C-alpha positions as CSV (number, residue, x, y, z in Angstrom):
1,X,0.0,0.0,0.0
2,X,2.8,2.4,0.8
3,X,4.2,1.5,-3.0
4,X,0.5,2.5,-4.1
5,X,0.5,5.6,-2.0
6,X,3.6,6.4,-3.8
7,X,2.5,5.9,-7.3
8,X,-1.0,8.1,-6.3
9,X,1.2,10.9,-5.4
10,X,3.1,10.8,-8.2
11,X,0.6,11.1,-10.4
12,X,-0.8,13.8,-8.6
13,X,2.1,15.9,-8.6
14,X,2.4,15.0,-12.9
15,X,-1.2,16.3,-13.1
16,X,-0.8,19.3,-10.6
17,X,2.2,21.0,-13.2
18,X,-0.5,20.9,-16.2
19,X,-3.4,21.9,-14.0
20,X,-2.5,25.5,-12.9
21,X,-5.6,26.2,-10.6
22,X,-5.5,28.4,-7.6
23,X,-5.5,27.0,-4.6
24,X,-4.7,27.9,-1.7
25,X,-1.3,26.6,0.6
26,X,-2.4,22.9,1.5
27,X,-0.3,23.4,5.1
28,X,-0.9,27.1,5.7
29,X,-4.8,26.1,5.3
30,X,-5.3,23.6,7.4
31,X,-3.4,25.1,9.8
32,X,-5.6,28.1,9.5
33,X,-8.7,26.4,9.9
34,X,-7.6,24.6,12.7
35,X,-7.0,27.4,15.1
36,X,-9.8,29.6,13.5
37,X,-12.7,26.8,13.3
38,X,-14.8,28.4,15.7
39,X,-14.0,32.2,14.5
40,X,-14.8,31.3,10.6
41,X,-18.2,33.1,9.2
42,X,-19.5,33.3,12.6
43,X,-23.2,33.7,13.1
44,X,-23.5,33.1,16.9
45,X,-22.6,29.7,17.1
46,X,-19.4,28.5,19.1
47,X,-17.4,25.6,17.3
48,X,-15.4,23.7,19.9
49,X,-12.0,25.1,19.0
50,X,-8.9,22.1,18.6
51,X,-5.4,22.5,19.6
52,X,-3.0,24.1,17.1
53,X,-1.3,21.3,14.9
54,X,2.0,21.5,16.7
55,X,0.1,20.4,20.2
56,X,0.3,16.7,21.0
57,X,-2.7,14.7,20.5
58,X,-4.2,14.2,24.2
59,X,-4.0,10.0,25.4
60,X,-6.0,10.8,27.6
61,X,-9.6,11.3,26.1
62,X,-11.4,8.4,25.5
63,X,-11.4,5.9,22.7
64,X,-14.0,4.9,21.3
65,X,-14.4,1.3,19.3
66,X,-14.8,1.1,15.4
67,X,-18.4,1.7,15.6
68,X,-18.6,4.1,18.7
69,X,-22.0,5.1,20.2
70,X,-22.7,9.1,19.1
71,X,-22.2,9.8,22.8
72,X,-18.7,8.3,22.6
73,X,-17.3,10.8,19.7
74,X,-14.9,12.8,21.3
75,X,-13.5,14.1,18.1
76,X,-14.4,14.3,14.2
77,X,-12.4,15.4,11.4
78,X,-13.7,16.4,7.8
79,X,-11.5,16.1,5.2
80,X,-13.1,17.9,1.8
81,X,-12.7,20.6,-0.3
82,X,-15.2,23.8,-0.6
83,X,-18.4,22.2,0.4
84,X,-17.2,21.2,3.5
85,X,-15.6,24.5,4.0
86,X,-18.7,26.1,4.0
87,X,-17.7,28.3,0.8
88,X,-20.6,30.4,0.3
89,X,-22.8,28.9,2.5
90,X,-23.5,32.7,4.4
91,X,-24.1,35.9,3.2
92,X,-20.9,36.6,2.2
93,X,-18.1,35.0,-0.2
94,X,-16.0,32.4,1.3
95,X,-15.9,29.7,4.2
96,X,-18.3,29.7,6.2
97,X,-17.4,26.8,8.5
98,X,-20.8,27.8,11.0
99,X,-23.2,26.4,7.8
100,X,-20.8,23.3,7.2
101,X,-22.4,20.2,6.8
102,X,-19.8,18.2,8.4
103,X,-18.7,21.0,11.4
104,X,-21.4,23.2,11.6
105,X,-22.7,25.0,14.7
106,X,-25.9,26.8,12.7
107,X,-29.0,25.5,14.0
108,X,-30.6,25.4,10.8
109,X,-28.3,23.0,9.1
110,X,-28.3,20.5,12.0
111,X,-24.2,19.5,11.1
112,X,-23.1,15.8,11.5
113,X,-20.6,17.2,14.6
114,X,-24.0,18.7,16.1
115,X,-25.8,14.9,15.4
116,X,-22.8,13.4,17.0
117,X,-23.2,15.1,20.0
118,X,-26.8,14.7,20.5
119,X,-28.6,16.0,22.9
120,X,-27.5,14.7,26.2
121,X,-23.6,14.5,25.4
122,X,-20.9,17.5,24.6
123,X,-20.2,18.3,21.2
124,X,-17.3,16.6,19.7
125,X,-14.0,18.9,18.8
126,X,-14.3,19.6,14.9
127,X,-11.1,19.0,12.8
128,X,-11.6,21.0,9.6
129,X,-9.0,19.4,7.3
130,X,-10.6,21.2,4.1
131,X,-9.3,23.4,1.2
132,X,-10.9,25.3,-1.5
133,X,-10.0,23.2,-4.8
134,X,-9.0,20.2,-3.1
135,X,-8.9,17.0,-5.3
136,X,-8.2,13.6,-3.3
137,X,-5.1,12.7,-4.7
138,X,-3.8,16.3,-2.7
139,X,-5.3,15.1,0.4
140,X,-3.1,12.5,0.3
141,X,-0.6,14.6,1.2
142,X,-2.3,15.5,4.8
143,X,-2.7,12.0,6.2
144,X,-0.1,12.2,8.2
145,X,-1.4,15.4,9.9
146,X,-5.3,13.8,10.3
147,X,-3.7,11.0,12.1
148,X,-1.5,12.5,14.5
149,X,-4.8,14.5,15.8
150,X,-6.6,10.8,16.3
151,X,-9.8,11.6,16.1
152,X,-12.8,9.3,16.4
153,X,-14.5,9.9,13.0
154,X,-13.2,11.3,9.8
155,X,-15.8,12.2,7.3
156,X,-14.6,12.4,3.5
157,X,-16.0,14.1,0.9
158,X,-13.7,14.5,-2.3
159,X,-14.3,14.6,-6.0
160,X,-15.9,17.4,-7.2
161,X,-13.0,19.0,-8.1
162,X,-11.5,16.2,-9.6
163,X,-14.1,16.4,-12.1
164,X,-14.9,20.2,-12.0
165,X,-11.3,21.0,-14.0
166,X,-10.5,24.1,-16.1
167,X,-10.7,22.1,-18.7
168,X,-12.5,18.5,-19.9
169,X,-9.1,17.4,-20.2
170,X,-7.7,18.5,-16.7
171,X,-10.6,16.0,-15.0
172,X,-8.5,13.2,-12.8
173,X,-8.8,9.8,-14.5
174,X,-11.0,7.4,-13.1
175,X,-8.1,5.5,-12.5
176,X,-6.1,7.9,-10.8
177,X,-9.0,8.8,-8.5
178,X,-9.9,5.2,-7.8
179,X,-6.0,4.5,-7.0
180,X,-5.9,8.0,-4.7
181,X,-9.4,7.3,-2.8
182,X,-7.8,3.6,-2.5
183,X,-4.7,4.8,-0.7
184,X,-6.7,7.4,1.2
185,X,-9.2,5.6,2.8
186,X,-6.7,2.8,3.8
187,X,-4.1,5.3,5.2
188,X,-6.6,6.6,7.4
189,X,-8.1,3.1,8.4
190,X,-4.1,2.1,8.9
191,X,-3.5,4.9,11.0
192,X,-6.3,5.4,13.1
193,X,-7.7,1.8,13.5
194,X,-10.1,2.6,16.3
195,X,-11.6,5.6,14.4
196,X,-14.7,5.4,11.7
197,X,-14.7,6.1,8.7
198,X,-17.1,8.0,6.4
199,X,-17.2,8.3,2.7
200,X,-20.1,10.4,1.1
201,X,-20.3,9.9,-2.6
202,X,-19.5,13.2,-4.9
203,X,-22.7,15.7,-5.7
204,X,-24.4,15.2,-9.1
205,X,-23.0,17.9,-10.8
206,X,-24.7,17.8,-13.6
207,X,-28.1,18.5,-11.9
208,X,-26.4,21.4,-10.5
209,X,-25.8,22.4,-13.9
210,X,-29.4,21.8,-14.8
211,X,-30.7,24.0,-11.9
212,X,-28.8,27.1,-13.9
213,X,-28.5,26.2,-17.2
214,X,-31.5,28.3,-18.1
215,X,-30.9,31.2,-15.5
216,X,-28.9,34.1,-16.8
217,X,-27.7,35.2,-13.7
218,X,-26.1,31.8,-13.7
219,X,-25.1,31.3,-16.7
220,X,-23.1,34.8,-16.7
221,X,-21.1,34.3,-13.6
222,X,-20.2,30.4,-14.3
223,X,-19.1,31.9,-18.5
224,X,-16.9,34.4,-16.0
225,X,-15.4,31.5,-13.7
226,X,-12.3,29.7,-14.8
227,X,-13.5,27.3,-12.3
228,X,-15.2,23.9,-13.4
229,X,-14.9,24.8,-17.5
230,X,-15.5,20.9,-17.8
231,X,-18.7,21.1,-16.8
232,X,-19.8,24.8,-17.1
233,X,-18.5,26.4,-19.7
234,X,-20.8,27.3,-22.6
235,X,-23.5,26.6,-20.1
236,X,-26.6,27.4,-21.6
237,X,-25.6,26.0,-25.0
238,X,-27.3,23.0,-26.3
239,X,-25.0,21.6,-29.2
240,X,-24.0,18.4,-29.5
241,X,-20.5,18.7,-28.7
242,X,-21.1,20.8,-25.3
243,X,-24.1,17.8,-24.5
244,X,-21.5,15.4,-25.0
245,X,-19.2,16.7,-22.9
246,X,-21.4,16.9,-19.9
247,X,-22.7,13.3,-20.6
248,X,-19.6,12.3,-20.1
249,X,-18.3,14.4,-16.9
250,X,-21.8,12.6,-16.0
251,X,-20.0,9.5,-16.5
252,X,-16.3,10.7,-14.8
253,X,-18.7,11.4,-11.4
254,X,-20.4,8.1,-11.8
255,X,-16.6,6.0,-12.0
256,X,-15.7,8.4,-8.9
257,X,-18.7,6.8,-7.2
258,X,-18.2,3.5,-7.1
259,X,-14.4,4.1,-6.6
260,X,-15.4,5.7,-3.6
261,X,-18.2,2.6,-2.5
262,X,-15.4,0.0,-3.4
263,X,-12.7,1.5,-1.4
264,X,-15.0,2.0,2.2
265,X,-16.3,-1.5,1.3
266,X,-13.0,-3.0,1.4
267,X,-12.4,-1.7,5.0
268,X,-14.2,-3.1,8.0
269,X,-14.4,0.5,9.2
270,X,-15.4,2.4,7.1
271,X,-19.1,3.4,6.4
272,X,-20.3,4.7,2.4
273,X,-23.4,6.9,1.7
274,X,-23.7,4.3,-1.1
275,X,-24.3,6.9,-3.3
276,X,-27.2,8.5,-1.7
277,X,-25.1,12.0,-2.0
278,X,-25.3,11.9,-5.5
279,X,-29.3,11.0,-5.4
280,X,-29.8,14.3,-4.0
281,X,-32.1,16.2,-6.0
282,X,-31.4,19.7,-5.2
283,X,-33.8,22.7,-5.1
284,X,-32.2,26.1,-6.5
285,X,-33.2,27.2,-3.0
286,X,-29.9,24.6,-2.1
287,X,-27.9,26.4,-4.4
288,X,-25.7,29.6,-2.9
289,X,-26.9,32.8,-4.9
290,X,-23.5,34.1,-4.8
291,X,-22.1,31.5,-7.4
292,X,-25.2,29.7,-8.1
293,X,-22.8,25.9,-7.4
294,X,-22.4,25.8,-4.0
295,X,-24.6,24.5,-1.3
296,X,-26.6,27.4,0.7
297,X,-27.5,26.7,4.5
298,X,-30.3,24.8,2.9
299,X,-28.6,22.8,0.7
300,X,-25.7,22.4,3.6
301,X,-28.4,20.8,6.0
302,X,-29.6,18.3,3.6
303,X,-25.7,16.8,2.6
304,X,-25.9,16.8,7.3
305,X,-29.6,15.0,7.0
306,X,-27.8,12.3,4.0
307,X,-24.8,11.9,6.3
308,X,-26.4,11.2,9.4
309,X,-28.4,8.4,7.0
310,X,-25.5,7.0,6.3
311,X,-24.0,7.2,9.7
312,X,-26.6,5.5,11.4
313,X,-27.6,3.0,8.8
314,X,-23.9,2.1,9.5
315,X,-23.8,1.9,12.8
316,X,-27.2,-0.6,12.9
317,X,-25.7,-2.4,10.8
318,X,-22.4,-3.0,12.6
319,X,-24.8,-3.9,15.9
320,X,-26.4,-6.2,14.1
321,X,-23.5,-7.7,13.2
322,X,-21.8,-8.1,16.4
């Protein structure tokens, strides 16, 4: 696995010197968010705030078993990319880590750390491991750093920007993505073997696209984007070529998805949203109006309402299993 690892990051860094998107510094980020969790888009909720990456993981809070009891969580992690960051999410452009599905503290969207805690426990600490633009083969490269924080659940959800590329041909391969979720997933099972695992599946883009494809506001400011050209660009056109090419970023999302099942399947702790992500049918009240892509509070809350699904369908069945 450590030879596969290699080979994933490899052929990340070959893909990263043709793919010039902005992004921004992997370390300087997650080190951001960590110490600024609870300051990030605030909106009156208090986020439990985690030590800065340089403190030593405490041995003495409690460990939970593979499938730990919500009340048992003392910790969760989110790895992810914009959506988990919140990115438009408030009023305002940017993070909003208050309205995150995965962290949240906003009432309305209910976040899987708030579900965790439940109603007679504490809230777990948060551990945003997140960037804007993040594809899965670069969180790869913050394993290490997720696993010296050991915390009880890690949530992943990766691969919209894989397939939402500058251009069709920037999109990560199936292969590479299958190989890079492969080597993720089991790095973090390897390294934190009492933790659980979640894997959501990747958003169906394309019924994002349909939600705007006929709304000018939309259409203007995704023709103005560099951002996700694969799937956006020429937005409102209906040629055959431009059809073609969204069938088939269709089809990239699709490969993601069951890279992503296969992958949590292979590991006894690992729970998948077996694709119930990508059955979301989202409203345009979902969608942020700032960029008309990203999830809004509302849309935010319903990825929380599919992950707790998933959590706790997983968790059933591991009881009924032991």
């Amino acid at each position: 696995m450590r030879t596969a690892a290699r080979t994933a990051r490899s052929s990340v860094s070959r893909r990263a010197a043709r793919r010039p998107v902005s992004r921004r510094a992997g370390v300087a980020v997650v080190a951001v968010l960590l110490v600024a969790s609870a300051a990030a888009c605030t909106g009156g909720g208090s986020a439990a705030a985690p030590r800065s990456p340089d403190a030593a993981p405490s041995s003495s809070a409690p460990r939970p078993s593979a499938s730990p009891d919500a009340g048992a969580v003392a910790s969760v992690a989110a790895v992810g990319d914009s959506i988990t960051l919140g990115v438009n999410a408030c009023d305002e452009p940017g993070p909003c880590l208050d309205d995150s599905w995965a962290l949240g503290t906003a009432p309305g969207v209910d976040s899987f750390a708030t579900r965790l805690g439940g109603s007679g426990s504490a809230r777990p600490a948060t551990l945003p491991f997140a960037m804007e633009g993040a594809t899965v083969g670069e969180a790869l490269d913050h394993v290490q750093e997720i696993v010296d924080r050991k915390p009880d659940v890690v949530t992943v959800l990766l691969g919209a920007n894989d397939a939402c590329a500058r251009t069709f041909d920037d999109m990560t391969s199936a292969e590479e993505f299958a190989a890079s979720m492969t080597t993720l997933l089991q790095e973090l099972a390897d390294g934190l073997p009492d933790a659980t695992l979640l894997a959501m599946s990747v958003p169906d883009l394309n019924q994002i696209w349909e939600l705007g494809k006929d709304d000018p506001d939309a259409v203007g400011l995704w023709s103005k984007s560099p951002s996700c050209r694969s799937l956006l660009w020429h937005a409102d056109s209906t040629s055959s070529d431009d059809a073609a090419r969204r069938a088939a970023v269709d089809q990239r999302v699709r490969d993601f998805n069951a890279a992503i099942a296969t992958a949590c399947t292979a590991l006894p702790t690992c729970v998948s949203d077996g694709g119930a992500l990508h059955d979301v049918r989202f409203a345009p009240e979902d969608m942020s109006s700032i960029d008309h892509f990203h999830p809004s509070a509302t849309g935010q809350a319903r990825i929380a309402e599919v992950a707790w699904q998933a959590w706790t369908a997983g968790q059933a069945a591991a009881g009924g299993a032991g």
